[in-house]
Amino acid sequence: MTKKILVTGGTGYIGSHTVVELQQAGYEVIIIDNLSNSNENVIDGIVNITGVRPIFEKIDCIDMPVLKSLFEKYSNIDGIIHFAASKAVGESVQKPLMYYRNNLDSLINLLELMPEYGVKGIVFSSSCTVYGEPDTNPIDENAPIKPATSPYGNTKQINEEIIQDFVHSGAPIKSIILRYFNPVGAHPSAEIGELPLGVPQNLVPFITQTGIGIREQLSVFGDDYDTPDGSCIRDFINVVDLAKAHVIAIERMLENKSDEKVEIFNLGTGTGLSVLELIRVFEKVSDKPLNYKIVGRREGDIEKIWAQPDKANNVLGWRATETIEDTIATAWKWQQRLCEKGVM
Ligand code: WQD
């Protein structure tokens, strides 16, 4: 029988790419999203790629009565992939209570409802931000969790602990926690991609918007770090590669392929690339120079972090396959498509 997966935050950036992969793998998808940082039109993009329209309900996961009525309406949901969360580091410093409310209550509500409605597993979107500034790179899943540098990062740490504690209490559920490094790129069809509202906080959308002329100049935050070229180093992972890991994770949980009740995996390429190197990649892909200047460091930035993805490679049988050139090419194609459509 077709398995039914609830995808919270399914109209968002990583969520929408994951819905595509789930549908292509034969799962039935129910998206819930409060559309606070996304748009319902994203669903048309999903339909254009897959030919299947996922169920969509505009629901906020922090609204327990409404969430409960969703589980009543769609009986026998098999698993949940929980993306819905506030995710801007800077904003979380300004509005900590909003971040704790959104990111903690939504997970608690879902966990509370899972046993009641017989939902067996939850895949949780975590982040490499839980590691803080690593002592060594690449970093594996056993590295210590350092004090969070922002309320956003803290919510991810606490969320992981909530899952561990709930499962430890004997709750009849399983969980896979996925720690993403830096997801970038778009679906190769350019039907879906990253759609930041307002001025992008993340590097790649800022680069592509500068490349196309929406932004005048990219500011590179610091060239005096202890790295070969002085700019920060990240592990940029293709969003479709990342999405595919969720399909493997959900199948692993629902088919009880592991005895462990909670598993944690890094999702990265295993290769670090500096901000300046990424700019060079964009210039090559777009075949034009990028207008950028070096400015001071951004508060709270990690100097260098990249993944040791061996556990995901060996245990999940998952591997990032796309090159950074191909990945940035998809981000550029998506940006051009957005301009053609007059979105931005
Ligand atoms: C990458 C690098 C910046 C913008 C955050 C979250 C993480 C994850 C992804 C989220 C840094 C530099 C950026 C710009 C720049 N999860 N930069 N100019 O901070 O690594 O990670 O987003 O949802 O949890 O913490 O990503 O893209 O903001 O920055 O020079 O205009 O690019 O300083 O070195 P980050 P980022």
Tab-separated table of C-alpha atoms and ligand atoms in Angstrom:
chain	number	residue	atom	x	y	z
A	1	MET	CA	0.000	0.000	0.000
A	2	THR	CA	1.162	3.510	-0.745
A	3	LYS	CA	2.761	5.062	2.305
A	4	LYS	CA	1.522	8.452	3.435
A	5	ILE	CA	4.096	11.016	4.548
A	6	LEU	CA	3.323	14.287	6.278
A	7	VAL	CA	5.825	16.944	5.237
A	8	THR	CA	5.755	20.014	7.462
A	9	GLY	CA	7.252	23.055	5.790
A	10	GLY	CA	6.765	21.283	2.471
A	11	THR	CA	6.488	24.468	0.432
A	12	GLY	CA	9.837	25.690	1.712
A	13	TYR	CA	13.222	25.329	0.058
A	14	ILE	CA	14.394	21.899	1.217
A	15	GLY	CA	10.831	20.733	1.868
A	16	SER	CA	9.661	21.259	-1.710
A	17	HIS	CA	12.648	19.406	-3.182
A	18	THR	CA	11.999	16.548	-0.774
A	19	VAL	CA	8.312	16.372	-1.739
A	20	VAL	CA	9.401	15.913	-5.366
A	21	GLU	CA	11.729	13.044	-4.463
A	22	LEU	CA	9.108	11.412	-2.226
A	23	GLN	CA	6.473	11.526	-4.945
A	24	GLN	CA	8.898	10.215	-7.528
A	25	ALA	CA	9.652	7.324	-5.152
A	26	GLY	CA	5.919	6.526	-4.961
A	27	TYR	CA	4.976	8.053	-1.606
A	28	GLU	CA	1.747	9.952	-1.059
A	29	VAL	CA	2.516	13.365	0.391
A	30	ILE	CA	0.536	15.685	2.613
A	31	ILE	CA	2.145	19.100	2.915
A	32	ILE	CA	1.392	21.419	5.781
A	33	ASP	CA	2.907	24.875	5.859
A	34	ASN	CA	1.883	28.197	7.400
A	35	LEU	CA	3.361	29.995	4.336
A	36	SER	CA	5.211	32.397	6.643
A	37	ASN	CA	8.313	32.092	4.486
A	38	SER	CA	7.051	30.436	1.313
A	39	ASN	CA	4.343	30.578	-1.307
A	40	GLU	CA	1.560	28.230	-2.318
A	41	ASN	CA	2.648	28.558	-5.995
A	42	VAL	CA	5.554	26.295	-5.132
A	43	ILE	CA	3.080	23.437	-5.371
A	44	ASP	CA	2.556	24.147	-9.081
A	45	GLY	CA	6.292	23.704	-9.567
A	46	ILE	CA	6.104	20.348	-7.792
A	47	VAL	CA	3.206	19.310	-10.034
A	48	ASN	CA	5.108	20.393	-13.157
A	49	ILE	CA	7.987	18.107	-12.222
A	50	THR	CA	6.144	15.076	-10.875
A	51	GLY	CA	2.707	15.238	-12.485
A	52	VAL	CA	1.208	14.707	-9.053
A	53	ARG	CA	-0.451	17.349	-6.875
A	54	PRO	CA	0.351	16.759	-3.213
A	55	ILE	CA	-2.354	17.429	-0.652
A	56	PHE	CA	-1.794	20.871	0.850
A	57	GLU	CA	-3.202	22.341	4.041
A	58	LYS	CA	-2.268	25.773	5.322
A	59	ILE	CA	-1.617	24.907	8.934
A	60	ASP	CA	0.738	26.156	11.601
A	61	CYS	CA	2.286	23.313	13.593
A	62	ILE	CA	2.166	25.366	16.770
A	63	ASP	CA	-1.648	25.320	16.620
A	64	MET	CA	-2.336	22.047	18.442
A	65	PRO	CA	-6.150	21.824	17.940
A	66	VAL	CA	-5.796	22.427	14.189
A	67	LEU	CA	-2.900	20.006	13.948
A	68	LYS	CA	-4.917	17.375	15.782
A	69	SER	CA	-7.810	17.830	13.368
A	70	LEU	CA	-5.386	17.205	10.505
A	71	PHE	CA	-4.455	13.828	11.963
A	72	GLU	CA	-8.187	13.097	12.344
A	73	LYS	CA	-8.848	14.059	8.728
A	74	TYR	CA	-5.979	12.101	7.172
A	75	SER	CA	-5.911	8.835	9.019
A	76	ASN	CA	-2.971	6.462	8.892
A	77	ILE	CA	-0.128	8.843	8.225
A	78	ASP	CA	2.931	6.571	8.233
A	79	GLY	CA	5.721	9.034	8.805
A	80	ILE	CA	6.590	12.690	9.220
A	81	ILE	CA	9.397	14.778	7.805
A	82	HIS	CA	9.561	17.903	9.916
A	83	PHE	CA	11.070	20.891	8.113
A	84	ALA	CA	8.776	23.648	9.360
A	85	ALA	CA	10.857	26.060	11.428
A	86	SER	CA	12.084	29.612	11.607
A	87	LYS	CA	15.632	29.568	10.263
A	88	ALA	CA	17.294	32.968	10.112
A	89	VAL	CA	20.203	33.168	12.517
A	90	GLY	CA	20.203	36.977	12.759
A	91	GLU	CA	16.441	37.243	13.225
A	92	SER	CA	16.609	34.674	16.004
A	93	VAL	CA	18.900	36.983	17.974
A	94	GLN	CA	16.323	39.792	17.607
A	95	LYS	CA	13.249	37.626	18.271
A	96	PRO	CA	14.339	34.740	20.500
A	97	LEU	CA	10.895	34.005	21.936
A	98	MET	CA	9.405	33.686	18.471
A	99	TYR	CA	12.121	31.172	17.607
A	100	TYR	CA	11.674	29.152	20.788
A	101	ARG	CA	7.885	29.207	20.395
A	102	ASN	CA	7.879	28.213	16.715
A	103	ASN	CA	10.656	25.696	16.703
A	104	LEU	CA	9.987	23.980	20.027
A	105	ASP	CA	6.185	23.957	20.165
A	106	SER	CA	5.838	22.617	16.644
A	107	LEU	CA	8.048	19.611	17.347
A	108	ILE	CA	6.450	18.940	20.741
A	109	ASN	CA	2.978	19.023	19.190
A	110	LEU	CA	3.941	16.564	16.458
A	111	LEU	CA	5.644	14.194	18.888
A	112	GLU	CA	2.671	14.290	21.214
A	113	LEU	CA	0.287	13.352	18.399
A	114	MET	CA	2.416	10.597	16.865
A	115	PRO	CA	1.637	7.753	19.314
A	116	GLU	CA	-2.016	8.742	19.495
A	117	TYR	CA	-2.370	8.408	15.721
A	118	GLY	CA	0.019	5.505	15.233
A	119	VAL	CA	2.642	7.482	13.320
A	120	LYS	CA	5.805	5.425	13.442
A	121	GLY	CA	8.644	7.734	12.579
A	122	ILE	CA	9.837	11.311	12.246
A	123	VAL	CA	12.756	12.620	10.220
A	124	PHE	CA	13.994	15.832	11.761
A	125	SER	CA	15.784	18.680	9.964
A	126	SER	CA	18.756	19.587	12.055
A	127	SER	CA	21.837	21.538	11.196
A	128	CYS	CA	25.611	21.459	11.391
A	129	THR	CA	25.137	24.580	13.469
A	130	VAL	CA	24.771	22.232	16.485
A	131	TYR	CA	28.548	21.640	16.339
A	132	GLY	CA	29.435	25.319	16.744
A	133	GLU	CA	33.054	26.045	15.733
A	134	PRO	CA	34.617	22.593	15.228
A	135	ASP	CA	37.962	21.744	16.822
A	136	THR	CA	38.865	19.734	13.718
A	137	ASN	CA	37.463	19.195	10.218
A	138	PRO	CA	35.886	17.222	8.695
A	139	ILE	CA	33.478	16.831	11.578
A	140	ASP	CA	31.627	13.593	12.372
A	141	GLU	CA	28.453	12.875	14.322
A	142	ASN	CA	30.323	12.079	17.530
A	143	ALA	CA	31.883	15.529	17.779
A	144	PRO	CA	30.860	17.446	20.882
A	145	ILE	CA	27.841	19.721	20.747
A	146	LYS	CA	29.128	23.174	21.640
A	147	PRO	CA	27.082	25.957	23.230
A	148	ALA	CA	24.870	27.428	20.512
A	149	THR	CA	25.885	30.772	19.038
A	150	SER	CA	22.292	31.878	18.378
A	151	PRO	CA	18.755	31.138	19.588
A	152	TYR	CA	18.159	29.466	16.205
A	153	GLY	CA	21.078	27.105	16.799
A	154	ASN	CA	19.880	26.504	20.326
A	155	THR	CA	16.434	25.467	19.100
A	156	LYS	CA	18.060	22.820	16.893
A	157	GLN	CA	20.088	21.495	19.836
A	158	ILE	CA	17.046	21.452	22.124
A	159	ASN	CA	14.924	19.827	19.408
A	160	GLU	CA	17.433	17.010	19.124
A	161	GLU	CA	17.351	16.556	22.919
A	162	ILE	CA	13.543	16.569	22.972
A	163	ILE	CA	13.477	13.759	20.424
A	164	GLN	CA	16.091	11.751	22.345
A	165	ASP	CA	14.262	12.210	25.647
A	166	PHE	CA	10.872	11.304	24.214
A	167	VAL	CA	12.139	8.147	22.557
A	168	HIS	CA	14.106	7.266	25.711
A	169	SER	CA	10.862	7.527	27.705
A	170	GLY	CA	9.564	4.557	25.757
A	171	ALA	CA	7.464	6.412	23.198
A	172	PRO	CA	6.600	4.007	20.358
A	173	ILE	CA	8.303	6.019	17.646
A	174	LYS	CA	11.602	6.165	15.780
A	175	SER	CA	13.511	9.168	14.579
A	176	ILE	CA	16.287	10.028	12.175
A	177	ILE	CA	17.979	13.353	12.784
A	178	LEU	CA	19.660	14.819	9.706
A	179	ARG	CA	22.302	17.490	10.241
A	180	TYR	CA	22.506	19.530	7.067
A	181	PHE	CA	25.585	21.450	6.101
A	182	ASN	CA	24.928	24.293	3.600
A	183	PRO	CA	22.180	23.350	1.130
A	184	VAL	CA	22.458	25.184	-2.196
A	185	GLY	CA	21.217	24.959	-5.780
A	186	ALA	CA	17.795	24.232	-7.211
A	187	HIS	CA	15.929	21.492	-9.013
A	188	PRO	CA	17.544	21.041	-12.477
A	189	SER	CA	14.162	21.739	-14.093
A	190	ALA	CA	14.199	25.227	-12.500
A	191	GLU	CA	10.595	24.609	-11.478
A	192	ILE	CA	11.454	24.962	-7.784
A	193	GLY	CA	14.359	26.504	-5.909
A	194	GLU	CA	15.246	28.813	-3.067
A	195	LEU	CA	12.934	31.801	-2.835
A	196	PRO	CA	14.098	34.120	-0.076
A	197	LEU	CA	11.692	36.867	0.925
A	198	GLY	CA	13.410	40.251	0.978
A	199	VAL	CA	17.173	40.610	1.164
A	200	PRO	CA	18.765	37.136	1.185
A	201	GLN	CA	20.681	36.230	4.313
A	202	ASN	CA	22.404	33.230	2.748
A	203	LEU	CA	25.334	33.361	0.416
A	204	VAL	CA	24.152	31.686	-2.787
A	205	PRO	CA	20.870	33.586	-3.286
A	206	PHE	CA	22.777	36.800	-2.593
A	207	ILE	CA	25.335	35.827	-5.224
A	208	THR	CA	22.746	34.954	-7.875
A	209	GLN	CA	20.693	38.086	-7.158
A	210	THR	CA	23.848	40.177	-7.508
A	211	GLY	CA	24.758	38.336	-10.701
A	212	ILE	CA	21.408	39.176	-12.250
A	213	GLY	CA	21.411	42.784	-11.053
A	214	ILE	CA	18.810	42.747	-8.276
A	215	ARG	CA	21.558	43.500	-5.736
A	216	GLU	CA	24.365	45.845	-6.597
A	217	GLN	CA	27.182	44.153	-4.747
A	218	LEU	CA	27.864	41.123	-2.591
A	219	SER	CA	29.590	41.776	0.713
A	220	VAL	CA	32.042	39.036	1.645
A	221	PHE	CA	32.102	38.898	5.416
A	222	GLY	CA	35.790	38.768	6.249
A	223	ASP	CA	39.015	37.741	4.511
A	224	ASP	CA	41.135	37.524	7.640
A	225	TYR	CA	40.104	34.085	8.867
A	226	ASP	CA	42.630	31.313	9.440
A	227	THR	CA	41.897	29.675	6.077
A	228	PRO	CA	43.997	29.518	2.875
A	229	ASP	CA	42.324	32.549	1.260
A	230	GLY	CA	41.084	34.166	4.480
A	231	SER	CA	37.361	33.684	3.787
A	232	CYS	CA	35.141	31.217	5.658
A	233	ILE	CA	34.868	27.610	4.540
A	234	ARG	CA	31.600	25.672	4.220
A	235	ASP	CA	30.366	22.343	2.882
A	236	PHE	CA	27.909	23.307	0.126
A	237	ILE	CA	25.546	20.420	-0.534
A	238	ASN	CA	23.211	20.144	-3.530
A	239	VAL	CA	19.589	20.459	-2.395
A	240	VAL	CA	18.385	17.562	-4.586
A	241	ASP	CA	21.115	15.299	-3.207
A	242	LEU	CA	19.987	16.401	0.250
A	243	ALA	CA	16.324	15.740	-0.563
A	244	LYS	CA	17.140	12.196	-1.690
A	245	ALA	CA	18.605	11.410	1.725
A	246	HIS	CA	15.184	12.044	3.263
A	247	VAL	CA	13.575	9.378	1.101
A	248	ILE	CA	16.220	6.881	2.205
A	249	ALA	CA	15.754	7.936	5.837
A	250	ILE	CA	11.972	7.606	5.796
A	251	GLU	CA	12.177	4.182	4.183
A	252	ARG	CA	14.797	3.083	6.716
A	253	MET	CA	12.534	4.069	9.602
A	254	LEU	CA	9.259	2.775	8.259
A	255	GLU	CA	10.727	-0.546	7.185
A	256	ASN	CA	12.614	-0.981	10.462
A	257	LYS	CA	15.956	-1.420	8.757
A	258	SER	CA	17.741	-0.416	11.948
A	259	ASP	CA	17.295	-1.494	15.571
A	260	GLU	CA	18.278	1.934	16.789
A	261	LYS	CA	15.407	4.189	17.723
A	262	VAL	CA	17.214	7.440	17.093
A	263	GLU	CA	19.936	7.823	14.492
A	264	ILE	CA	21.892	10.918	13.550
A	265	PHE	CA	23.527	11.568	10.189
A	266	ASN	CA	25.605	14.382	8.750
A	267	LEU	CA	24.509	15.367	5.258
A	268	GLY	CA	27.372	17.026	3.455
A	269	THR	CA	29.792	16.406	0.614
A	270	GLY	CA	32.896	15.983	2.743
A	271	THR	CA	34.615	18.838	0.935
A	272	GLY	CA	35.069	22.363	2.205
A	273	LEU	CA	34.945	25.320	-0.164
A	274	SER	CA	35.681	28.912	0.757
A	275	VAL	CA	33.347	31.815	0.111
A	276	LEU	CA	35.839	33.263	-2.393
A	277	GLU	CA	36.182	29.885	-4.130
A	278	LEU	CA	32.411	29.696	-4.441
A	279	ILE	CA	32.378	33.138	-6.040
A	280	ARG	CA	34.921	31.851	-8.605
A	281	VAL	CA	32.627	28.898	-9.340
A	282	PHE	CA	29.709	31.263	-9.915
A	283	GLU	CA	31.803	33.458	-12.207
A	284	LYS	CA	32.789	30.423	-14.258
A	285	VAL	CA	29.247	29.075	-14.467
A	286	SER	CA	27.628	32.414	-15.306
A	287	ASP	CA	30.567	33.492	-17.469
A	288	LYS	CA	30.750	36.943	-15.953
A	289	PRO	CA	32.547	38.665	-13.100
A	290	LEU	CA	30.664	39.133	-9.836
A	291	ASN	CA	30.643	42.524	-8.171
A	292	TYR	CA	31.768	41.943	-4.602
A	293	LYS	CA	33.741	43.651	-1.872
A	294	ILE	CA	35.391	42.411	1.288
A	295	VAL	CA	33.825	43.810	4.441
A	296	GLY	CA	34.175	43.017	8.138
A	297	ARG	CA	33.306	39.690	9.691
A	298	ARG	CA	29.667	38.810	10.380
A	299	GLU	CA	28.960	38.270	14.050
A	300	GLY	CA	28.535	34.636	15.027
A	301	ASP	CA	30.019	33.176	11.824
A	302	ILE	CA	31.865	29.876	12.072
A	303	GLU	CA	35.331	30.045	10.526
A	304	LYS	CA	35.419	26.659	8.854
A	305	ILE	CA	33.228	23.587	8.897
A	306	TRP	CA	32.799	20.651	6.591
A	307	ALA	CA	31.279	17.225	7.024
A	308	GLN	CA	32.634	13.784	7.534
A	309	PRO	CA	29.749	12.099	5.659
A	310	ASP	CA	31.039	8.509	6.008
A	311	LYS	CA	28.180	7.417	8.261
A	312	ALA	CA	25.524	8.536	5.766
A	313	ASN	CA	27.584	7.071	2.901
A	314	ASN	CA	28.047	3.689	4.554
A	315	VAL	CA	24.926	3.210	6.658
A	316	LEU	CA	22.317	4.937	4.495
A	317	GLY	CA	24.059	4.181	1.224
A	318	TRP	CA	23.610	7.851	0.394
A	319	ARG	CA	26.184	10.066	-1.221
A	320	ALA	CA	26.262	13.603	-2.569
A	321	THR	CA	26.825	13.173	-6.296
A	322	GLU	CA	26.448	16.589	-7.915
A	323	THR	CA	29.517	18.751	-8.504
A	324	ILE	CA	29.577	22.274	-7.137
A	325	GLU	CA	29.735	23.631	-10.715
A	326	ASP	CA	26.564	21.784	-11.721
A	327	THR	CA	24.918	22.775	-8.464
A	328	ILE	CA	25.655	26.479	-8.832
A	329	ALA	CA	24.508	26.221	-12.465
A	330	THR	CA	21.084	25.086	-11.209
A	331	ALA	CA	20.932	28.022	-8.773
A	332	TRP	CA	21.772	30.377	-11.656
A	333	LYS	CA	19.207	28.815	-13.984
A	334	TRP	CA	16.580	29.150	-11.220
A	335	GLN	CA	17.468	32.824	-10.687
A	336	GLN	CA	17.162	33.481	-14.419
A	337	ARG	CA	13.804	31.697	-14.474
A	338	LEU	CA	12.550	33.838	-11.573
A	339	CYS	CA	13.461	36.965	-13.519
A	340	GLU	CA	11.796	35.706	-16.706
A	341	LYS	CA	8.642	35.065	-14.720
A	342	GLY	CA	8.911	38.503	-13.125
A	343	VAL	CA	9.011	37.060	-9.613
A	344	MET	CA	12.347	38.708	-8.874
B	1	WQD	C1	27.851	31.085	4.332
B	1	WQD	C2	29.144	31.880	4.281
B	1	WQD	C3	29.068	33.969	5.468
B	1	WQD	C4	26.181	35.999	2.970
B	1	WQD	C5	23.374	29.175	7.982
B	1	WQD	C6	22.846	28.459	9.194
B	1	WQD	C7	22.902	26.986	8.992
B	1	WQD	C8	22.231	26.553	7.742
B	1	WQD	C9	22.537	27.430	6.576
B	1	WQD	C10	19.795	26.814	7.731
B	1	WQD	C11	29.502	32.513	5.630
B	1	WQD	C12	29.281	34.201	3.993
B	1	WQD	C13	27.044	35.045	3.489
B	1	WQD	C14	26.728	37.179	2.391
B	1	WQD	C15	28.934	36.356	2.872
B	1	WQD	N1	20.887	26.234	7.997
B	1	WQD	N2	28.379	35.225	3.447
B	1	WQD	N3	28.090	37.298	2.369
B	1	WQD	O1	25.899	30.972	8.094
B	1	WQD	O2	27.050	28.972	7.020
B	1	WQD	O3	24.714	28.790	7.764
B	1	WQD	O4	22.567	28.796	6.908
B	1	WQD	O5	18.904	27.199	7.523
B	1	WQD	O6	22.334	26.370	10.080
B	1	WQD	O7	23.612	28.786	10.315
B	1	WQD	O8	25.234	30.151	5.763
B	1	WQD	O9	24.860	31.161	3.559
B	1	WQD	O10	24.561	32.586	5.625
B	1	WQD	O11	26.846	31.889	4.938
B	1	WQD	O12	30.159	36.532	2.831
B	1	WQD	O13	26.015	38.070	1.930
B	1	WQD	O14	28.964	32.977	3.376
B	1	WQD	O15	29.857	34.864	6.216
B	1	WQD	O16	30.893	32.460	5.759
B	1	WQD	P1	25.823	29.793	7.236
B	1	WQD	P2	25.298	31.495	4.938
